[in-house]
CSV table of N, CA and C in Angstrom, one decimal:
chain,number,residue,atom,x,y,z
Z,114,MET,N,-10.9,89.1,9.9
Z,114,MET,CA,-11.8,89.9,10.5
Z,114,MET,C,-12.0,89.8,11.9
Z,115,ALA,N,-11.7,90.7,12.8
Z,115,ALA,CA,-11.9,90.6,14.1
Z,115,ALA,C,-13.2,90.7,14.7
Z,116,ALA,N,-13.4,90.2,15.8
Z,116,ALA,CA,-14.7,90.2,16.4
Z,116,ALA,C,-15.0,91.7,16.8
Z,117,PRO,N,-16.4,92.1,16.7
Z,117,PRO,CA,-16.7,93.5,17.2
Z,117,PRO,C,-16.5,93.6,18.6
Z,118,ALA,N,-16.0,94.8,19.1
Z,118,ALA,CA,-15.7,95.0,20.4
Z,118,ALA,C,-17.1,95.1,21.3
Z,119,GLN,N,-17.1,94.5,22.4
Z,119,GLN,CA,-18.3,94.6,23.2
Z,119,GLN,C,-18.1,95.4,24.5
Z,120,LYS,N,-19.3,96.0,24.8
Z,120,LYS,CA,-19.3,96.6,26.1
Z,120,LYS,C,-19.5,95.6,27.2
Z,121,ASP,N,-19.0,96.0,28.4
Z,121,ASP,CA,-19.1,95.1,29.7
Z,121,ASP,C,-20.5,94.6,30.0
Z,122,ASP,N,-21.6,95.5,29.6
Z,122,ASP,CA,-22.9,95.2,30.1
Z,122,ASP,C,-23.7,94.4,29.2
Z,123,GLU,N,-23.1,94.0,27.9
Z,123,GLU,CA,-23.7,93.1,27.0
Z,123,GLU,C,-23.5,91.7,27.2
Z,124,PRO,N,-24.5,90.9,27.0
Z,124,PRO,CA,-24.3,89.4,27.2
Z,124,PRO,C,-23.5,88.7,26.1
Z,125,ILE,N,-22.8,87.8,26.4
Z,125,ILE,CA,-21.9,87.0,25.4
Z,125,ILE,C,-23.0,86.2,24.6
Z,126,THR,N,-22.9,86.5,23.2
Z,126,THR,CA,-23.9,85.7,22.2
Z,126,THR,C,-23.0,84.7,21.5
Z,127,GLN,N,-21.8,84.7,21.6
Z,127,GLN,CA,-20.9,83.6,20.9
Z,127,GLN,C,-20.4,82.6,21.9
Z,128,ILE,N,-20.4,81.4,21.4
Z,128,ILE,CA,-19.9,80.3,22.3
Z,128,ILE,C,-18.7,79.5,21.6
Z,129,ASN,N,-17.8,79.2,22.3
Z,129,ASN,CA,-16.6,78.5,21.8
Z,129,ASN,C,-16.8,77.0,21.8
Z,130,VAL,N,-17.1,76.3,20.7
Z,130,VAL,CA,-17.5,74.9,20.8
Z,130,VAL,C,-16.3,73.9,20.6
Z,131,THR,N,-15.2,74.4,20.5
Z,131,THR,CA,-14.0,73.5,20.3
Z,131,THR,C,-13.9,72.6,21.5
Z,132,PRO,N,-13.8,73.1,22.7
Z,132,PRO,CA,-13.8,72.2,23.9
Z,132,PRO,C,-14.8,71.2,24.0
Z,133,LEU,N,-16.1,71.6,23.6
Z,133,LEU,CA,-17.0,70.5,23.6
Z,133,LEU,C,-16.9,69.5,22.6
Z,134,VAL,N,-16.5,69.9,21.4
Z,134,VAL,CA,-16.1,68.8,20.4
Z,134,VAL,C,-15.0,68.0,20.8
Z,135,ASP,N,-13.9,68.5,21.4
Z,135,ASP,CA,-12.8,67.8,21.9
Z,135,ASP,C,-13.3,66.7,23.0
Z,136,VAL,N,-14.1,67.1,23.9
Z,136,VAL,CA,-14.6,66.2,25.0
Z,136,VAL,C,-15.4,65.0,24.3
Z,137,CYS,N,-16.3,65.3,23.4
Z,137,CYS,CA,-17.1,64.4,22.7
Z,137,CYS,C,-16.3,63.4,21.9
Z,138,LEU,N,-15.2,63.9,21.2
Z,138,LEU,CA,-14.3,63.0,20.5
Z,138,LEU,C,-13.5,62.0,21.4
Z,139,VAL,N,-13.1,62.6,22.5
Z,139,VAL,CA,-12.4,61.7,23.6
Z,139,VAL,C,-13.3,60.6,24.1
Z,140,LEU,N,-14.7,61.0,24.4
Z,140,LEU,CA,-15.7,60.1,24.9
Z,140,LEU,C,-15.9,58.9,23.8
Z,141,VAL,N,-15.9,59.2,22.5
Z,141,VAL,CA,-16.2,58.3,21.4
Z,141,VAL,C,-14.9,57.3,21.4
Z,142,ILE,N,-13.8,57.9,21.5
Z,142,ILE,CA,-12.6,57.0,21.4
Z,142,ILE,C,-12.7,56.0,22.6
Z,143,ILE,N,-13.0,56.6,23.8
Z,143,ILE,CA,-13.0,55.7,25.0
Z,143,ILE,C,-14.1,54.7,24.8
Z,144,PHE,N,-15.3,54.9,24.3
Z,144,PHE,CA,-16.3,53.9,24.1
Z,144,PHE,C,-16.0,52.9,23.1
Z,145,MET,N,-15.2,53.4,22.0
Z,145,MET,CA,-14.8,52.4,21.0
Z,145,MET,C,-13.8,51.5,21.5
Z,146,ALA,N,-13.0,51.9,22.5
Z,146,ALA,CA,-11.9,51.0,23.1
Z,146,ALA,C,-12.5,50.0,24.0
Z,147,VAL,N,-13.5,50.5,24.8
Z,147,VAL,CA,-14.0,49.6,26.0
Z,147,VAL,C,-15.2,48.7,25.4
Z,148,ALA,N,-15.8,49.1,24.4
Z,148,ALA,CA,-17.1,48.2,24.0
Z,148,ALA,C,-16.7,46.8,23.8
Z,149,PRO,N,-15.5,46.5,22.9
Z,149,PRO,CA,-15.2,45.1,22.7
Z,149,PRO,C,-14.9,44.3,23.9
Z,150,MET,N,-14.3,45.0,24.9
Z,150,MET,CA,-14.0,44.3,26.1
Z,150,MET,C,-15.2,44.0,26.9
Z,151,ALA,N,-16.2,44.8,27.0
Z,151,ALA,CA,-17.4,44.5,27.7
Z,151,ALA,C,-18.1,43.4,27.0
Z,152,VAL,N,-18.1,43.2,25.8
Z,152,VAL,CA,-18.9,42.1,25.1
Z,152,VAL,C,-18.1,40.9,25.3
Z,153,SER,N,-16.9,40.9,25.3
Z,153,SER,CA,-16.1,39.6,25.4
Z,153,SER,C,-16.1,39.0,26.8
Z,154,LEU,N,-16.5,39.7,27.8
Z,154,LEU,CA,-16.6,39.3,29.2
Z,154,LEU,C,-17.9,38.4,29.5
Z,155,GLY,N,-18.7,38.2,28.6
Z,155,GLY,CA,-20.0,37.5,28.9
Z,155,GLY,C,-19.8,36.0,29.0
Z,156,ILE,N,-20.6,35.4,29.7
Z,156,ILE,CA,-20.6,33.9,29.9
Z,156,ILE,C,-21.2,33.2,28.8
Z,157,LYS,N,-20.7,32.1,28.1
Z,157,LYS,CA,-21.4,31.5,27.1
Z,157,LYS,C,-22.1,30.3,27.6
Z,158,VAL,N,-23.3,30.2,27.2
Z,158,VAL,CA,-24.2,29.1,27.8
Z,158,VAL,C,-24.7,28.3,26.5
Z,159,LEU,N,-24.3,27.0,26.5
Z,159,LEU,CA,-24.7,26.1,25.5
Z,159,LEU,C,-26.2,26.0,25.3
Z,160,GLU,N,-26.7,26.1,24.3
Z,160,GLU,CA,-28.2,25.9,24.1
Z,160,GLU,C,-28.5,24.5,23.6
Z,161,SER,N,-29.1,23.7,24.2
Z,161,SER,CA,-29.4,22.4,23.6
Z,161,SER,C,-30.9,22.3,23.4
Z,162,ARG,N,-31.2,21.8,22.2
Z,162,ARG,CA,-32.6,21.6,21.9
Z,162,ARG,C,-32.7,20.1,21.3
Z,163,PRO,N,-33.3,19.2,22.0
Z,163,PRO,CA,-33.4,17.8,21.6
Z,163,PRO,C,-34.2,17.8,20.3
Z,164,SER,N,-33.9,16.9,19.4
Z,164,SER,CA,-34.7,16.6,18.3
Z,164,SER,C,-36.1,16.0,18.7
Z,165,THR,N,-37.0,16.0,17.9
Z,165,THR,CA,-38.4,15.5,18.2
Z,165,THR,C,-38.3,14.0,18.4
Z,166,SER,N,-37.4,13.3,17.8
Z,166,SER,CA,-37.4,11.8,18.0
Z,166,SER,C,-36.9,11.4,19.2
Z,167,GLU,N,-35.9,12.2,19.9
Z,167,GLU,CA,-35.2,11.8,21.1
Z,167,GLU,C,-35.7,12.6,22.3
Z,168,GLY,N,-36.6,13.6,22.1
Z,168,GLY,CA,-37.1,14.4,23.1
Z,168,GLY,C,-37.8,13.7,24.2
Z,169,LYS,N,-38.8,12.9,23.9
Z,169,LYS,CA,-39.6,12.2,24.9
Z,169,LYS,C,-38.8,11.0,25.5
Z,170,ALA,N,-38.0,10.3,24.8
Z,170,ALA,CA,-37.2,9.2,25.4
Z,170,ALA,C,-36.3,9.7,26.4
Z,171,SER,N,-35.7,10.9,26.2
Z,171,SER,CA,-34.6,11.3,27.1
Z,171,SER,C,-35.3,12.0,28.3
Z,172,ILE,N,-36.6,12.5,28.3
Z,172,ILE,CA,-37.1,13.0,29.4
Z,172,ILE,C,-37.5,11.9,30.4
Z,173,ASP,N,-37.8,10.8,30.0
Z,173,ASP,CA,-38.0,9.6,30.9
Z,173,ASP,C,-36.9,9.1,31.5
Z,174,GLU,N,-35.6,9.2,30.8
Z,174,GLU,CA,-34.5,8.6,31.3
Z,174,GLU,C,-33.8,9.6,32.3
Z,175,ASN,N,-34.2,10.8,32.4
Z,175,ASN,CA,-33.7,11.7,33.4
Z,175,ASN,C,-34.0,11.3,34.9
Z,176,VAL,N,-33.2,11.8,35.8
Z,176,VAL,CA,-33.6,11.6,37.1
Z,176,VAL,C,-34.1,12.9,37.7
Z,177,ASN,N,-35.4,12.8,38.1
Z,177,ASN,CA,-36.2,14.0,38.6
Z,177,ASN,C,-36.2,14.0,40.1
Z,178,ILE,N,-35.6,15.0,40.6
Z,178,ILE,CA,-35.6,15.2,42.1
Z,178,ILE,C,-36.5,16.4,42.5
Z,179,LYS,N,-37.4,16.2,43.3
Z,179,LYS,CA,-38.4,17.2,43.7
Z,179,LYS,C,-38.2,17.5,45.3
Z,180,ILE,N,-37.9,18.8,45.6
Z,180,ILE,CA,-37.7,19.1,46.9
Z,180,ILE,C,-39.0,19.9,47.3
Z,181,ALA,N,-39.7,19.4,48.3
Z,181,ALA,CA,-41.1,20.1,48.8
Z,181,ALA,C,-40.7,21.2,49.7
Z,182,VAL,N,-41.7,22.1,50.0
Z,182,VAL,CA,-41.4,23.2,50.9
Z,182,VAL,C,-41.0,22.8,52.2
Z,183,ASP,N,-41.6,21.6,52.7
Z,183,ASP,CA,-41.3,21.0,54.1
Z,183,ASP,C,-39.9,20.3,54.1
Z,184,GLY,N,-39.2,20.3,52.9
Z,184,GLY,CA,-37.9,19.6,52.9
Z,184,GLY,C,-37.9,18.2,52.5
Z,185,ALA,N,-39.2,17.7,52.2
Z,185,ALA,CA,-39.2,16.3,51.6
Z,185,ALA,C,-38.6,16.1,50.4
Z,186,ILE,N,-37.9,15.1,50.1
Z,186,ILE,CA,-37.2,14.9,48.8
Z,186,ILE,C,-37.7,13.6,48.1
Z,187,THR,N,-38.2,13.8,46.9
Z,187,THR,CA,-38.5,12.7,46.0
Z,187,THR,C,-37.6,12.4,44.9
Z,188,VAL,N,-37.3,11.1,44.6
Z,188,VAL,CA,-36.4,10.9,43.5
Z,188,VAL,C,-37.2,10.0,42.5
Z,189,ASN,N,-37.5,10.5,41.3
Z,189,ASN,CA,-38.3,9.8,40.4
Z,189,ASN,C,-39.7,9.4,41.0
Z,190,GLY,N,-40.2,10.2,41.9
Z,190,GLY,CA,-41.5,9.9,42.5
Z,190,GLY,C,-41.4,9.1,43.8
Z,191,ILE,N,-40.2,8.6,44.1
Z,191,ILE,CA,-40.1,7.8,45.4
Z,191,ILE,C,-39.7,8.6,46.5
Z,192,MET,N,-40.4,8.6,47.6
Z,192,MET,CA,-40.1,9.5,48.7
Z,192,MET,C,-38.9,8.9,49.5
Z,193,THR,N,-38.0,9.8,49.8
Z,193,THR,CA,-36.7,9.4,50.5
Z,193,THR,C,-36.6,10.4,51.6
Z,194,ASP,N,-35.6,9.9,52.6
Z,194,ASP,CA,-35.2,10.7,53.6
Z,194,ASP,C,-33.7,10.8,53.6
Z,195,GLY,N,-33.2,11.5,54.5
Z,195,GLY,CA,-31.7,11.7,54.7
Z,195,GLY,C,-30.9,10.5,54.5
Z,196,LEU,N,-31.4,9.4,54.9
Z,196,LEU,CA,-30.6,8.1,54.9
Z,196,LEU,C,-30.7,7.4,53.6
Z,197,THR,N,-31.9,7.4,53.0
Z,197,THR,CA,-32.1,6.6,51.9
Z,197,THR,C,-31.9,7.4,50.6
Z,198,PHE,N,-31.6,8.6,50.7
Z,198,PHE,CA,-31.6,9.6,49.5
Z,198,PHE,C,-30.5,9.2,48.6
Z,199,ARG,N,-29.3,9.1,49.3
Z,199,ARG,CA,-28.1,8.8,48.3
Z,199,ARG,C,-28.2,7.5,47.6
Z,200,GLY,N,-28.7,6.5,48.2
Z,200,GLY,CA,-28.9,5.1,47.7
Z,200,GLY,C,-29.9,5.2,46.5
Z,201,THR,N,-31.0,5.7,46.7
Z,201,THR,CA,-32.1,5.9,45.8
Z,201,THR,C,-31.6,6.7,44.6
Z,202,LEU,N,-30.7,7.7,44.8
Z,202,LEU,CA,-30.2,8.6,43.7
Z,202,LEU,C,-29.2,7.7,42.8
Z,203,LEU,N,-28.4,6.9,43.6
Z,203,LEU,CA,-27.5,6.1,42.8
Z,203,LEU,C,-28.1,5.0,42.0
Z,204,SER,N,-29.2,4.6,42.5
Z,204,SER,CA,-29.9,3.5,41.7
Z,204,SER,C,-30.6,4.2,40.5
Z,205,ALA,N,-31.2,5.3,40.7
Z,205,ALA,CA,-31.7,6.1,39.6
Z,205,ALA,C,-30.8,6.5,38.5
Z,206,LEU,N,-29.7,7.0,39.1
Z,206,LEU,CA,-28.6,7.3,38.0
Z,206,LEU,C,-27.9,6.1,37.3
Z,207,SER,N,-27.9,4.9,37.8
Z,207,SER,CA,-27.4,3.8,37.1
Z,207,SER,C,-28.3,3.4,36.1
Z,208,LYS,N,-29.6,3.7,36.1
Z,208,LYS,CA,-30.6,3.5,35.0
Z,208,LYS,C,-30.6,4.5,34.0
Z,209,SER,N,-30.1,5.6,34.3
Z,209,SER,CA,-30.1,6.8,33.4
Z,209,SER,C,-29.1,6.7,32.3
Z,210,LYS,N,-29.3,6.8,31.1
Z,210,LYS,CA,-28.4,6.9,30.0
Z,210,LYS,C,-27.5,8.2,29.9
Z,211,ASP,N,-28.2,9.4,30.1
Z,211,ASP,CA,-27.6,10.6,29.9
Z,211,ASP,C,-26.9,11.2,31.2
Z,212,LYS,N,-27.3,10.5,32.3
Z,212,LYS,CA,-26.8,10.9,33.8
Z,212,LYS,C,-27.3,12.4,34.0
Z,213,MET,N,-28.4,12.7,33.6
Z,213,MET,CA,-28.9,14.0,33.8
Z,213,MET,C,-29.8,14.1,35.0
Z,214,VAL,N,-29.6,15.0,35.8
Z,214,VAL,CA,-30.5,15.2,37.1
Z,214,VAL,C,-31.2,16.6,37.0
Z,215,ILE,N,-32.5,16.5,37.2
Z,215,ILE,CA,-33.4,17.7,37.2
Z,215,ILE,C,-33.8,17.9,38.5
Z,216,ILE,N,-33.5,19.0,39.1
Z,216,ILE,CA,-33.9,19.3,40.5
Z,216,ILE,C,-35.0,20.3,40.5
Z,217,THR,N,-36.2,20.1,41.0
Z,217,THR,CA,-37.3,20.9,41.1
Z,217,THR,C,-37.5,21.3,42.4
Z,218,ALA,N,-37.4,22.7,42.7
Z,218,ALA,CA,-37.5,23.2,44.1
Z,218,ALA,C,-38.3,24.3,44.2
Z,219,ASP,N,-39.1,24.6,45.2
Z,219,ASP,CA,-39.9,25.7,45.4
Z,219,ASP,C,-39.1,26.9,45.7
Z,220,ALA,N,-39.6,28.1,45.6
Z,220,ALA,CA,-38.9,29.3,45.8
Z,220,ALA,C,-38.6,29.5,47.4
Z,221,LYS,N,-39.5,28.9,48.1
Z,221,LYS,CA,-39.5,29.0,49.6
Z,221,LYS,C,-38.5,28.1,50.2
Z,222,ASN,N,-37.9,27.1,49.4
Z,222,ASN,CA,-36.8,26.1,49.9
Z,222,ASN,C,-35.6,26.8,50.5
Z,223,LYS,N,-35.0,26.2,51.5
Z,223,LYS,CA,-33.8,26.8,51.8
Z,223,LYS,C,-32.7,26.4,50.9
Z,224,VAL,N,-31.9,27.4,50.5
Z,224,VAL,CA,-30.8,27.3,49.6
Z,224,VAL,C,-29.8,26.2,50.0
Z,225,GLY,N,-29.6,26.0,51.3
Z,225,GLY,CA,-28.6,25.0,51.8
Z,225,GLY,C,-29.1,23.6,51.2
Z,226,LEU,N,-30.4,23.4,51.4
Z,226,LEU,CA,-30.8,22.1,51.0
Z,226,LEU,C,-30.7,21.7,49.7
Z,227,VAL,N,-31.0,22.8,48.8
Z,227,VAL,CA,-30.8,22.6,47.4
Z,227,VAL,C,-29.3,22.5,47.0
Z,228,VAL,N,-28.5,23.1,47.7
Z,228,VAL,CA,-27.0,22.9,47.4
Z,228,VAL,C,-26.6,21.5,47.8
Z,229,GLU,N,-27.1,21.0,48.9
Z,229,GLU,CA,-26.8,19.7,49.4
Z,229,GLU,C,-27.2,18.6,48.3
Z,230,VAL,N,-28.4,18.9,47.8
Z,230,VAL,CA,-28.9,17.9,46.8
Z,230,VAL,C,-28.1,18.0,45.4
Z,231,LEU,N,-27.7,19.2,45.1
Z,231,LEU,CA,-26.8,19.4,43.9
Z,231,LEU,C,-25.4,18.7,44.2
Z,232,ASP,N,-24.9,18.8,45.4
Z,232,ASP,CA,-23.6,18.2,45.7
Z,232,ASP,C,-23.7,16.7,45.7
Z,233,ALA,N,-24.8,16.2,46.2
Z,233,ALA,CA,-25.0,14.7,46.3
Z,233,ALA,C,-25.1,14.1,44.9
Z,234,SER,N,-25.9,14.9,44.1
Z,234,SER,CA,-26.1,14.4,42.7
Z,234,SER,C,-24.8,14.4,41.9
Z,235,LYS,N,-23.9,15.3,42.0
Z,235,LYS,CA,-22.7,15.5,41.4
Z,235,LYS,C,-21.6,14.2,41.9
Z,236,GLN,N,-21.7,14.1,43.3
Z,236,GLN,CA,-20.8,13.0,43.8
Z,236,GLN,C,-21.4,11.6,43.5
Z,237,ALA,N,-22.8,11.5,43.0
Z,237,ALA,CA,-23.3,10.3,42.7
Z,237,ALA,C,-23.0,9.9,41.3
Z,238,GLY,N,-22.3,10.8,40.5
Z,238,GLY,CA,-22.1,10.6,39.3
Z,238,GLY,C,-22.9,11.4,38.1
Z,239,ALA,N,-23.6,12.4,38.4
Z,239,ALA,CA,-24.5,13.1,37.6
Z,239,ALA,C,-23.5,13.9,36.6
Z,240,VAL,N,-23.9,13.8,35.3
Z,240,VAL,CA,-23.0,14.5,34.4
Z,240,VAL,C,-23.7,15.9,34.1
Z,241,LYS,N,-24.8,16.0,34.0
Z,241,LYS,CA,-25.6,17.2,33.6
Z,241,LYS,C,-26.6,17.4,34.9
Z,242,LEU,N,-26.6,18.7,35.3
Z,242,LEU,CA,-27.5,19.1,36.4
Z,242,LEU,C,-28.4,20.3,35.8
Z,243,ALA,N,-29.6,20.3,36.2
Z,243,ALA,CA,-30.5,21.3,35.9
Z,243,ALA,C,-31.4,21.6,37.1
Z,244,VAL,N,-31.6,23.0,37.4
Z,244,VAL,CA,-32.4,23.3,38.5
Z,244,VAL,C,-33.7,24.1,38.0
Z,245,MET,N,-34.8,23.8,38.6
Z,245,MET,CA,-36.1,24.4,37.9
Z,245,MET,C,-36.9,24.9,39.2
Z,246,LYS,N,-37.6,25.8,39.0
Z,246,LYS,CA,-38.5,26.5,40.0
Z,246,LYS,C,-39.9,25.7,39.8
Z,247,ALA,N,-40.4,25.2,41.1
Z,247,ALA,CA,-41.6,24.5,41.0
Z,247,ALA,C,-42.7,25.4,40.5
Z,248,GLU,N,-43.6,24.8,39.8
Z,248,GLU,CA,-44.8,25.6,39.3
Z,248,GLU,C,-45.7,25.9,40.4
Z,249,MET,N,-46.5,27.1,40.3
Z,249,MET,CA,-47.4,27.4,41.4
Z,249,MET,C,-48.5,26.4,41.5
Z,250,GLY,N,-48.8,26.1,42.7
Z,250,GLY,CA,-50.0,25.1,42.9
Z,250,GLY,C,-49.6,23.6,42.6
Z,251,GLY,N,-48.4,23.4,42.2
Z,251,GLY,CA,-48.0,22.1,41.8
Z,251,GLY,C,-46.9,21.4,42.5
């Protein structure tokens, strides 16, 4: 049955949905092809949770480096300067079983100083490195 003839001044009341369905199906196929690639590009981070028996002991064995806003560096509570920092760090790492260094820096610290401390820690033999933001008021 043919569509009824329309006059030129009447509005079109029928719409052809075939192109719309075609475009939607193409988009679905594209998303199905791209979605697995987007998921596989993520970076995997190992999540480590110490057991309750070893948690306290390992915290005391870590090397804690704190960088103050003015650039002063302390290693396990011992104030150091540019000359004594590496020696103090080597001494602290030799006593550490896990060779883990935790660097605590303020958000206002210069990034270059934090990177220098990271590099020095790695060169001194640190196996694990962690960077923390200093608590407000502390």
